[in-house]
Amino acid sequence: MHDILKALDLADVNPGGFCGEWLGSGEALESVSPIDGERIATVTQVTTDEYRQIAGRAHAAFLEWRMLPAPRRGEIVRQLGNALREHKEALGALVTLEMGKIRAEGQGEVQEMIDICDFATGLSRQLYGLTMHSERPGHRMYEQWHPLGVVGVISAFNFPVAVWAWNSAIAAVCGDATLWKPSSKTPLTAVACTRIAERVCRANGVDPAIFALVIGKGSSVGEELLHDRRIPLVSATGSCRMGYHVGEVVHKRLGRTILELGGNNAIIVSQHADLAMATRAILFGAVGTAGQRCTSTRRIIAHESIRDALTDRLVRAYAQIRIGDPLDPHTVMGPLVDTGAVRDMMSAIHEVKKAGGELLCGGDKLDGPKYRGGCYVTPAIAAVKNEWQIVQDETFAPLLYMMGYDTLDEAIAMHNGVPQGLSSSIFTTNLLEAERFLSVAGSDCGIANVNIGTSGAEIGGAFGGEKETGGGRESGSDAWKVYMRRQTNTINYSTDLPLAQGIKFGD
C-alpha cells in the first residue's frame, strides 16, 4: 500500500482542495479500505470559505483557458492521457484498495480514462457548427459553439476516477474548467488524479485550476456547488434521490444538468437465446464490481420454456465465483464498498422474502480470517415478481431477480415497467425479436443491446438513460455539445436591411 501511495504522490495526510494551490483546513476524512476495514490515508476536507476561493480560481482559469485554440487544448488532454498511461498500474491498484474492485476492473477503469482522453484529443479538431441558408438576400447564417464555463462534476464511489475523466477531458477540449466533488468514500483517488493533471498543466504553462477539486461534505460544500451561479453546468452521478435534489436546485437557478442516476437494468432471455452466452453475460453484469455499477444487471426476464434451465446454469455458476481479496488476480468478486452497502443488501433480501420471493442462492455475509473484517457477501439470486416494490427499487449490490414471461410483448412490458431506464438487453437469435426490442415499441432505456449484457458501455457512444435515470448523456457521440453554448450568427453583407418573414416596417 505504501508503494502505491508513493507512486501517486500521496501522503499519509492530504489536503482535499485544489485550485492551483492545495487547500483543506476542514475536518479529517479517513479513507478506509473495504478489503479489510483498515485505514489507507487521510484527506483534510475543504471548508465553505475554501470552496468559494477554489470556485473563484477555477472561473478565473476558465477565462484564460477558453482563449487557447481548441487543438492546443486537445494536445494538453493528450498529454494527460499519456500521464495516466504511466500511472495506470498504481492508480488502478488504488481504485481497488479504496473502492474494492478487483484488480482487472481497477485497471480497466483507468483505461477508460485513457481512452476518453484519446477521444477528446480528436474531438478538439471537430467542434463543428452548421451553416444555414438565410431567407434574406445578402445574408449568411451559421452557428458556432463557445466554451460554457466551469463545469461541476459530482462523482460516485463506484467509478471513482472514470466519471471525472468522462467529463473533464471533454469539458477541457471544449474550453471549460471543471470543479470536481468526488464521493467521500473514495477521496484518495480524486487527489491522485488531480495531482497528475496538475503536473501536466504546469509542464504546459497553463493554470492547473482548470482541473479544480473540492472534497467536502454534501450538506455544506455540495450545496455551495449546486447554488453557485458561476457553475452553469453540473454533471452528477449518483442515486435517483440525489438527482432529484440536484435537478431541483440547479434548474431553479436556470443552470444545466447532466444526471446519471439509478439503473434497474434487465435482460430478456428468449427461448431463441444462446443460453451459454447469456449465462456469461449475466454473470459479469450481475457480479462484476460486486453489483455496484449503474449498469449492473438487476433483473432477468426469461421465457418460461427456458427459465428453469437458465436458472440452473446461473446457480451453478454462482457457486463457483471466487470471492475475496480484489488484489488477488484469481478473485472474481471483491467486497462491497462499506458496511452500509452490506446492510442494504441484507435488508433487500429480507423484503424479498417478506413479499413471498424465494432466495435461490447466496445472500450471506462472509466473515472469518479469510475476509479480514472486509465487506464481503455471496452474490444472490431470487425468484420474484416485477411489480413488487423491492424489485422496482434499485439495490446497489449483487442481488439478481429472476422472473418469467410467455410472450415478447409481456416481456417488454415487464422490462419497461420500472421507474429507471438506463441499460437493457435481449438475448435472442431471432431477428424479428431483436428488431422489436430495439424499435420504438421496445426498450425504453438509453442503452439497448442485443446479445450483449447491460454492463460495459464503450466510450464512443453517448452514455446515459431515461426516466428516473436522469436523461443526461456523457462521453461519446455528440455529447460534447452540452458542455458548450450554441450561438446562431447572421451576417448582412448587403446594403439593405430586409426583415425576416417578409415583414415591412415603415417606408
Coordinates of C-alpha atoms in Angstrom, one line a residue:
M1 CA 0.0 0.0 0.0
H2 CA 2.9 2.4 0.8
D3 CA 4.4 1.9 -2.6
I4 CA 1.1 2.6 -4.3
L5 CA 0.6 5.9 -2.4
K6 CA 4.2 6.9 -3.0
A7 CA 3.9 6.3 -6.8
L8 CA 0.9 8.6 -6.9
D9 CA 2.5 11.3 -4.7
L10 CA 0.1 10.7 -1.9
A11 CA 1.0 11.3 1.8
D12 CA -0.4 9.9 5.0
V13 CA -2.5 13.2 5.3
N14 CA -3.5 15.0 2.1
P15 CA -5.3 18.3 1.5
G16 CA -8.6 17.8 -0.2
G17 CA -8.9 21.0 -2.2
F18 CA -7.1 22.3 -5.3
C19 CA -7.1 25.4 -7.4
G20 CA -3.5 25.9 -8.4
E21 CA -2.6 25.5 -4.7
W22 CA -3.7 22.8 -2.3
L23 CA -6.1 23.7 0.4
G24 CA -8.1 21.9 3.1
S25 CA -8.4 23.1 6.7
G26 CA -11.7 21.3 7.4
E27 CA -12.5 18.0 9.1
A28 CA -10.3 15.0 8.5
L29 CA -11.7 12.3 6.3
E30 CA -10.2 8.8 6.6
S31 CA -10.2 6.6 3.6
V32 CA -10.9 3.1 4.8
S33 CA -10.4 0.0 2.5
P34 CA -13.4 -2.3 2.1
I35 CA -10.9 -5.1 1.6
D36 CA -10.1 -5.3 5.3
G37 CA -11.5 -2.3 7.1
E38 CA -8.1 -0.8 7.5
R39 CA -7.3 2.9 7.1
I40 CA -5.4 3.8 3.9
A41 CA -4.7 7.5 4.4
T42 CA -6.4 10.8 5.4
V43 CA -7.8 13.7 3.5
T44 CA -8.5 17.1 5.1
Q45 CA -11.7 18.4 3.7
V46 CA -12.3 22.0 2.4
T47 CA -14.5 24.5 4.3
T48 CA -17.2 26.6 2.6
D49 CA -14.8 29.6 2.5
E50 CA -12.2 27.5 0.8
Y51 CA -14.8 26.2 -1.6
R52 CA -15.6 29.8 -2.6
Q53 CA -11.9 30.5 -3.1
I54 CA -11.4 27.4 -5.2
A55 CA -14.5 28.1 -7.4
G56 CA -13.3 31.7 -7.9
R57 CA -9.9 30.5 -9.1
A58 CA -11.5 27.9 -11.3
H59 CA -13.6 30.6 -13.0
A60 CA -10.5 32.8 -13.5
A61 CA -8.7 29.9 -15.0
F62 CA -11.6 29.2 -17.4
L63 CA -11.4 32.8 -18.7
E64 CA -7.8 32.2 -19.8
W65 CA -8.3 28.6 -20.9
R66 CA -11.1 29.4 -23.3
M67 CA -8.8 31.6 -25.3
L68 CA -6.5 28.7 -26.2
P69 CA -7.2 27.2 -29.6
A70 CA -9.2 24.0 -29.2
P71 CA -6.4 21.8 -30.8
R72 CA -3.9 23.3 -28.3
R73 CA -6.4 22.3 -25.5
G74 CA -6.6 18.9 -27.1
E75 CA -2.8 18.5 -27.0
I76 CA -2.8 19.0 -23.3
V77 CA -5.5 16.5 -22.8
R78 CA -3.5 14.1 -25.0
Q79 CA -0.6 14.5 -22.6
L80 CA -3.0 13.9 -19.7
G81 CA -3.9 10.6 -21.3
N82 CA -0.2 9.7 -21.5
A83 CA 0.4 10.6 -17.9
L84 CA -2.5 8.3 -17.0
R85 CA -0.8 5.6 -19.0
E86 CA 2.3 6.0 -17.0
H87 CA 0.4 5.7 -13.7
K88 CA -2.2 3.1 -14.8
E89 CA -0.9 0.3 -12.6
A90 CA -0.7 2.4 -9.5
L91 CA -3.9 4.3 -10.0
G92 CA -5.8 1.1 -10.8
A93 CA -4.4 -0.5 -7.7
L94 CA -5.6 2.5 -5.6
V95 CA -9.1 2.1 -7.1
T96 CA -9.0 -1.5 -5.9
L97 CA -7.7 -0.5 -2.4
E98 CA -10.2 2.3 -1.9
M99 CA -13.3 1.1 -3.7
G100 CA -12.9 -2.7 -3.7
K101 CA -13.0 -3.5 -7.4
I102 CA -11.0 -6.5 -8.5
R103 CA -7.6 -5.6 -9.9
A104 CA -8.6 -6.1 -13.6
E105 CA -11.6 -3.8 -13.2
G106 CA -9.5 -1.1 -11.5
Q107 CA -7.0 -1.2 -14.3
G108 CA -9.9 -1.2 -16.8
E109 CA -11.3 1.9 -15.2
V110 CA -8.1 3.8 -15.7
Q111 CA -8.0 2.5 -19.3
E112 CA -11.4 4.2 -19.8
M113 CA -9.8 7.5 -18.7
I114 CA -7.0 7.0 -21.2
D115 CA -9.5 6.1 -24.0
I116 CA -11.6 9.2 -23.3
C117 CA -8.5 11.4 -23.4
D118 CA -7.7 10.0 -26.8
F119 CA -11.3 10.5 -27.9
A120 CA -11.3 14.1 -26.6
T121 CA -8.0 14.9 -28.4
G122 CA -9.6 14.0 -31.7
L123 CA -12.7 15.9 -30.8
S124 CA -10.7 19.1 -30.2
R125 CA -10.5 19.4 -34.1
Q126 CA -14.1 18.5 -34.6
L127 CA -16.2 21.0 -32.7
Y128 CA -18.3 21.7 -35.8
G129 CA -21.2 24.1 -36.3
L130 CA -23.6 24.3 -39.2
T131 CA -24.3 26.8 -42.0
M132 CA -27.9 27.5 -42.9
H133 CA -29.3 29.4 -46.0
S134 CA -30.8 32.7 -45.0
E135 CA -34.2 33.6 -46.3
R136 CA -32.9 37.2 -46.6
P137 CA -30.8 38.2 -49.7
G138 CA -27.3 39.2 -49.0
H139 CA -27.2 37.4 -45.7
R140 CA -25.2 34.5 -44.3
M141 CA -26.3 32.5 -41.3
Y142 CA -24.4 29.9 -39.3
E143 CA -24.0 28.5 -35.8
Q144 CA -20.9 28.1 -33.7
W145 CA -20.1 26.6 -30.3
H146 CA -18.4 28.5 -27.5
P147 CA -16.9 27.4 -24.2
L148 CA -19.5 27.3 -21.4
G149 CA -17.7 27.9 -18.1
V150 CA -16.9 26.0 -15.0
V151 CA -18.5 22.5 -15.0
G152 CA -19.3 21.0 -11.7
V153 CA -18.6 17.2 -11.6
I154 CA -20.1 15.2 -8.8
S155 CA -19.0 11.6 -9.0
A156 CA -20.0 8.4 -7.1
F157 CA -17.8 5.9 -5.4
N158 CA -18.4 3.0 -7.9
F159 CA -16.4 4.7 -10.7
P160 CA -14.1 6.9 -8.6
V161 CA -11.9 8.1 -11.5
A162 CA -13.6 7.3 -14.8
V163 CA -16.6 9.6 -14.4
W164 CA -14.3 12.5 -13.7
A165 CA -12.4 11.8 -16.9
W166 CA -15.5 11.4 -19.0
N167 CA -16.5 14.9 -18.0
S168 CA -13.2 16.7 -17.5
A169 CA -11.5 15.5 -20.8
I170 CA -14.5 16.5 -22.9
A171 CA -15.0 19.8 -21.0
A172 CA -11.3 20.7 -21.3
V173 CA -11.2 20.4 -25.1
C174 CA -14.5 22.4 -25.2
G175 CA -12.7 25.2 -23.3
D176 CA -14.3 24.7 -19.9
A177 CA -12.7 24.3 -16.5
T178 CA -14.0 21.6 -14.1
L179 CA -14.7 21.6 -10.4
W180 CA -14.8 18.1 -9.1
K181 CA -16.6 17.0 -5.9
P182 CA -15.9 13.2 -5.6
S183 CA -17.5 10.7 -3.3
S184 CA -16.4 10.9 0.3
K185 CA -16.0 7.2 0.2
T186 CA -13.1 7.4 -2.4
P187 CA -11.3 10.7 -1.8
L188 CA -7.7 9.5 -2.4
T189 CA -8.3 8.5 -6.0
A190 CA -9.5 12.0 -6.6
V191 CA -6.5 13.6 -5.1
A192 CA -4.2 11.3 -7.1
C193 CA -5.9 12.2 -10.4
T194 CA -5.8 15.9 -9.6
R195 CA -2.1 15.7 -8.9
I196 CA -1.5 14.0 -12.2
A197 CA -3.5 16.7 -14.0
E198 CA -1.7 19.4 -12.1
R199 CA 1.7 18.2 -13.3
V200 CA 0.6 18.1 -16.9
C201 CA -0.8 21.7 -16.8
R202 CA 2.3 23.1 -15.1
A203 CA 4.5 21.4 -17.8
N204 CA 2.5 23.2 -20.4
G205 CA 2.4 26.6 -18.7
V206 CA -1.4 26.7 -18.2
D207 CA -3.3 27.3 -15.0
P208 CA -3.9 23.9 -13.3
A209 CA -7.0 25.4 -11.7
I210 CA -8.9 24.2 -14.8
F211 CA -8.9 20.9 -13.0
A212 CA -10.1 22.1 -9.6
L213 CA -11.0 19.8 -6.7
V214 CA -13.2 20.1 -3.6
I215 CA -13.6 17.3 -1.2
G216 CA -16.1 18.1 1.5
K217 CA -19.5 17.4 3.0
G218 CA -22.5 17.4 0.7
S219 CA -24.5 19.4 3.2
S220 CA -22.1 22.3 3.0
V221 CA -19.6 22.2 0.1
G222 CA -22.0 20.2 -2.1
E223 CA -24.8 22.7 -1.5
E224 CA -22.5 25.6 -2.3
L225 CA -21.6 24.0 -5.6
L226 CA -25.3 23.4 -6.5
H227 CA -26.3 27.0 -5.8
D228 CA -23.2 28.6 -7.4
R229 CA -24.2 30.7 -10.4
R230 CA -20.6 30.6 -11.6
I231 CA -21.2 27.0 -12.5
P232 CA -23.6 26.8 -15.5
L233 CA -23.5 23.0 -15.7
V234 CA -23.5 20.4 -13.1
S235 CA -22.8 16.8 -14.1
A236 CA -23.9 14.5 -11.2
T237 CA -23.7 10.7 -10.9
G238 CA -25.5 9.0 -8.0
S239 CA -28.8 7.9 -6.7
C240 CA -32.2 9.0 -8.0
R241 CA -32.9 10.6 -4.7
M242 CA -29.7 12.7 -5.1
G243 CA -30.6 13.5 -8.7
Y244 CA -34.0 14.9 -7.8
H245 CA -32.3 17.3 -5.3
V246 CA -29.5 18.3 -7.8
G247 CA -32.0 18.9 -10.6
E248 CA -34.3 21.0 -8.3
V249 CA -31.6 23.3 -7.0
V250 CA -29.6 23.8 -10.3
H251 CA -32.7 24.2 -12.5
K252 CA -34.2 26.6 -10.1
R253 CA -31.3 29.0 -10.9
L254 CA -31.7 28.0 -14.6
G255 CA -28.5 26.1 -14.7
R256 CA -28.0 22.9 -16.7
T257 CA -27.5 19.4 -15.5
I258 CA -26.2 16.0 -16.8
L259 CA -27.8 13.5 -14.4
E260 CA -26.6 9.9 -14.5
L261 CA -28.7 8.2 -11.8
G262 CA -30.1 4.8 -10.9
G263 CA -30.5 1.8 -13.1
N264 CA -32.7 -1.2 -12.7
N265 CA -31.3 -3.0 -15.8
A266 CA -33.0 -6.1 -17.2
I267 CA -32.0 -8.8 -19.7
I268 CA -34.8 -10.5 -21.6
V269 CA -33.7 -14.1 -22.4
S270 CA -35.7 -15.5 -25.2
Q271 CA -36.4 -19.2 -26.0
H272 CA -34.2 -18.5 -29.1
A273 CA -31.2 -17.4 -27.0
D274 CA -27.8 -19.0 -26.8
L275 CA -28.0 -19.9 -23.1
A276 CA -24.3 -20.4 -22.6
M277 CA -23.6 -16.9 -23.9
A278 CA -26.5 -15.4 -21.9
T279 CA -25.2 -17.0 -18.8
R280 CA -21.7 -15.5 -19.2
A281 CA -23.2 -12.0 -19.9
I282 CA -25.5 -12.2 -16.9
L283 CA -22.7 -13.4 -14.6
F284 CA -20.5 -10.4 -15.5
G285 CA -23.4 -7.9 -15.4
A286 CA -24.7 -9.0 -12.1
V287 CA -21.5 -9.9 -10.2
G288 CA -18.9 -7.6 -11.8
T289 CA -17.9 -4.7 -9.4
A290 CA -20.0 -6.7 -6.8
G291 CA -23.1 -5.5 -8.4
Q292 CA -22.2 -1.8 -7.8
R293 CA -22.4 -0.4 -11.4
C294 CA -25.2 1.7 -12.5
T295 CA -25.4 -0.7 -15.5
S296 CA -25.3 -3.8 -13.4
T297 CA -27.8 -6.5 -14.3
R298 CA -30.6 -6.4 -11.8
R299 CA -33.4 -8.4 -13.4
I300 CA -33.7 -11.4 -15.7
I301 CA -36.9 -11.9 -17.6
A302 CA -36.7 -15.4 -19.1
H303 CA -39.1 -17.2 -21.4
E304 CA -40.9 -19.9 -19.4
S305 CA -39.7 -22.6 -21.7
I306 CA -36.0 -22.0 -20.7
R307 CA -36.4 -20.3 -17.3
D308 CA -35.6 -23.4 -15.2
A309 CA -32.6 -24.3 -17.4
L310 CA -31.2 -20.8 -17.3
T311 CA -31.7 -20.6 -13.5
D312 CA -29.9 -23.9 -13.0
R313 CA -26.9 -22.6 -15.1
L314 CA -26.7 -19.4 -13.1
V315 CA -27.0 -21.1 -9.7
R316 CA -24.1 -23.5 -10.7
A317 CA -22.1 -20.5 -12.0
Y318 CA -22.6 -18.5 -8.8
A319 CA -21.4 -21.4 -6.7
Q320 CA -18.0 -21.2 -8.5
I321 CA -17.4 -17.5 -8.0
R322 CA -14.2 -16.8 -6.2
I323 CA -14.9 -14.1 -3.6
G324 CA -12.1 -12.4 -1.6
D325 CA -9.2 -10.0 -1.8
P326 CA -9.6 -8.0 -5.0
L327 CA -5.9 -7.6 -5.3
D328 CA -5.6 -11.4 -5.8
P329 CA -5.7 -12.0 -9.6
H330 CA -7.8 -15.1 -9.2
T331 CA -10.6 -13.2 -7.4
V332 CA -13.8 -12.7 -9.4
M333 CA -15.8 -10.6 -6.8
G334 CA -14.4 -8.4 -4.2
P335 CA -16.1 -6.6 -1.3
L336 CA -19.0 -4.2 -1.2
V337 CA -17.9 -0.6 -0.7
D338 CA -18.8 -0.4 3.0
T339 CA -20.9 -1.9 5.8
G340 CA -23.8 0.2 4.8
A341 CA -23.9 -1.4 1.4
V342 CA -23.9 -4.8 3.1
R343 CA -26.8 -3.8 5.3
D344 CA -28.8 -2.6 2.3
M345 CA -28.4 -5.9 0.6
M346 CA -29.4 -7.9 3.6
S347 CA -32.4 -5.6 4.0
A348 CA -33.5 -6.1 0.4
I349 CA -33.3 -9.9 0.8
H350 CA -35.5 -9.6 3.8
E351 CA -38.0 -7.6 1.9
V352 CA -38.0 -10.1 -1.0
K353 CA -38.7 -12.9 1.4
K354 CA -41.4 -10.9 3.2
A355 CA -43.1 -10.3 -0.2
G356 CA -43.2 -14.0 -0.9
G357 CA -40.0 -14.3 -3.0
E358 CA -37.7 -17.3 -3.0
L359 CA -33.9 -17.0 -2.4
L360 CA -32.4 -19.4 -4.9
C361 CA -28.7 -19.0 -3.8
G362 CA -26.3 -16.7 -2.0
G363 CA -27.2 -13.7 0.1
D364 CA -24.9 -14.4 3.1
K365 CA -22.5 -12.1 4.8
L366 CA -18.9 -13.6 4.9
D367 CA -16.8 -13.4 8.0
G368 CA -13.7 -15.2 9.2
P369 CA -9.9 -14.8 8.8
K370 CA -10.1 -15.1 5.0
Y371 CA -12.2 -11.9 4.8
R372 CA -10.2 -9.9 7.4
G373 CA -13.1 -7.7 8.5
G374 CA -14.0 -6.6 5.0
C375 CA -17.4 -6.1 3.5
Y376 CA -17.9 -9.4 1.7
V377 CA -21.1 -11.2 0.7
T378 CA -22.1 -14.0 -1.5
P379 CA -24.0 -12.9 -4.7
A380 CA -27.7 -13.8 -4.6
I381 CA -30.4 -14.8 -7.0
A382 CA -34.1 -14.6 -6.0
A383 CA -37.3 -15.5 -7.8
V384 CA -39.6 -12.5 -7.6
K385 CA -42.5 -10.6 -9.3
N386 CA -41.7 -7.5 -11.2
E387 CA -44.4 -5.4 -9.6
W388 CA -43.1 -5.8 -6.0
Q389 CA -41.7 -2.5 -4.6
I390 CA -38.4 -4.0 -3.7
V391 CA -37.9 -5.1 -7.3
Q392 CA -39.0 -1.6 -8.5
D393 CA -36.2 -0.1 -6.4
E394 CA -32.6 -0.4 -7.2
T395 CA -30.5 -2.3 -4.7
F396 CA -26.8 -1.4 -5.3
A397 CA -25.4 -4.9 -4.6
P398 CA -25.1 -8.3 -6.3
L399 CA -28.8 -9.2 -5.9
L400 CA -30.3 -10.6 -9.1
Y401 CA -34.0 -11.1 -9.7
M402 CA -35.5 -13.9 -11.8
M403 CA -38.9 -13.8 -13.4
G404 CA -40.6 -15.5 -16.4
Y405 CA -42.7 -14.5 -19.4
D406 CA -44.8 -16.1 -22.1
T407 CA -44.9 -13.5 -24.9
L408 CA -42.4 -10.9 -26.1
D409 CA -45.0 -8.1 -25.6
E410 CA -45.3 -9.3 -22.0
A411 CA -41.5 -9.3 -21.5
I412 CA -41.1 -5.8 -22.9
A413 CA -43.9 -4.5 -20.7
M414 CA -42.1 -6.1 -17.6
H415 CA -38.8 -4.8 -18.8
N416 CA -40.1 -1.2 -19.1
G417 CA -42.3 -1.4 -16.0
V418 CA -39.8 0.2 -13.6
P419 CA -39.0 3.9 -12.9
Q420 CA -35.4 3.7 -14.2
G421 CA -34.3 3.5 -17.8
L422 CA -30.5 3.1 -18.2
S423 CA -29.3 -0.1 -19.8
S424 CA -31.1 -3.1 -21.3
S425 CA -30.5 -6.2 -23.4
I426 CA -32.2 -9.1 -25.1
F427 CA -30.6 -12.4 -25.9
T428 CA -32.1 -14.0 -28.9
T429 CA -31.0 -15.4 -32.3
N430 CA -34.4 -14.4 -33.8
L431 CA -34.0 -11.3 -35.9
L432 CA -37.7 -10.2 -35.5
E433 CA -37.4 -10.3 -31.7
A434 CA -34.1 -8.3 -31.8
E435 CA -35.5 -5.6 -34.0
R436 CA -38.7 -5.4 -32.0
F437 CA -36.7 -4.9 -28.8
L438 CA -34.7 -2.0 -30.5
S439 CA -37.8 -0.4 -32.0
V440 CA -39.9 2.5 -30.7
A441 CA -42.2 -0.2 -29.1
G442 CA -39.2 -1.9 -27.4
S443 CA -36.8 -1.0 -24.7
D444 CA -37.3 2.5 -23.2
C445 CA -33.7 2.7 -22.0
G446 CA -30.9 5.0 -23.1
I447 CA -28.8 1.9 -23.9
A448 CA -30.3 -1.2 -25.6
N449 CA -28.2 -4.2 -26.6
V450 CA -28.7 -7.5 -28.4
N451 CA -26.7 -10.5 -27.4
I452 CA -24.5 -8.3 -25.1
G453 CA -25.0 -7.7 -21.4
T454 CA -26.2 -4.5 -19.8
S455 CA -22.7 -3.6 -18.4
G456 CA -19.6 -2.5 -20.2
A457 CA -20.5 0.5 -22.4
E458 CA -17.9 1.8 -24.8
I459 CA -16.7 5.4 -24.6
G460 CA -17.6 6.1 -28.3
G461 CA -21.3 6.1 -27.7
A462 CA -23.2 8.6 -25.7
F463 CA -23.8 7.2 -22.2
G464 CA -27.0 7.8 -20.2
G465 CA -30.6 6.9 -19.6
E466 CA -34.2 7.9 -19.5
K467 CA -36.9 8.3 -16.8
E468 CA -35.5 8.4 -13.3
T469 CA -32.0 7.7 -14.7
G470 CA -32.0 11.4 -15.4
G471 CA -31.8 11.8 -19.2
G472 CA -28.2 13.0 -19.3
R473 CA -25.6 11.9 -21.8
E474 CA -21.8 11.7 -21.3
S475 CA -18.8 10.6 -23.2
G476 CA -19.0 9.9 -26.9
S477 CA -21.1 10.8 -30.0
D478 CA -22.2 14.5 -29.8
A479 CA -22.5 14.5 -26.0
W480 CA -19.8 17.3 -26.1
K481 CA -22.5 19.8 -27.1
V482 CA -23.9 20.1 -23.6
Y483 CA -20.5 21.3 -22.4
M484 CA -20.7 24.3 -24.8
R485 CA -23.1 27.2 -25.5
R486 CA -24.6 27.4 -29.0
Q487 CA -24.7 30.7 -30.8
T488 CA -26.5 31.4 -34.1
N489 CA -24.9 34.2 -36.2
T490 CA -26.3 36.1 -39.1
I491 CA -24.1 38.5 -41.2
N492 CA -25.6 41.0 -43.6
Y493 CA -23.2 41.7 -46.4
S494 CA -25.6 43.8 -48.4
T495 CA -26.5 47.5 -48.2
D496 CA -30.2 46.8 -47.5
L497 CA -31.9 45.8 -44.2
P498 CA -34.6 43.3 -45.1
L499 CA -36.5 41.7 -42.2
A500 CA -37.3 38.0 -41.8
Q501 CA -40.7 36.6 -42.7
G502 CA -41.1 39.4 -45.3
I503 CA -42.1 41.9 -42.7
K504 CA -42.2 45.6 -43.8
F505 CA -41.6 48.1 -41.1
G506 CA -42.2 51.7 -42.1
D507 CA -41.3 53.1 -45.6

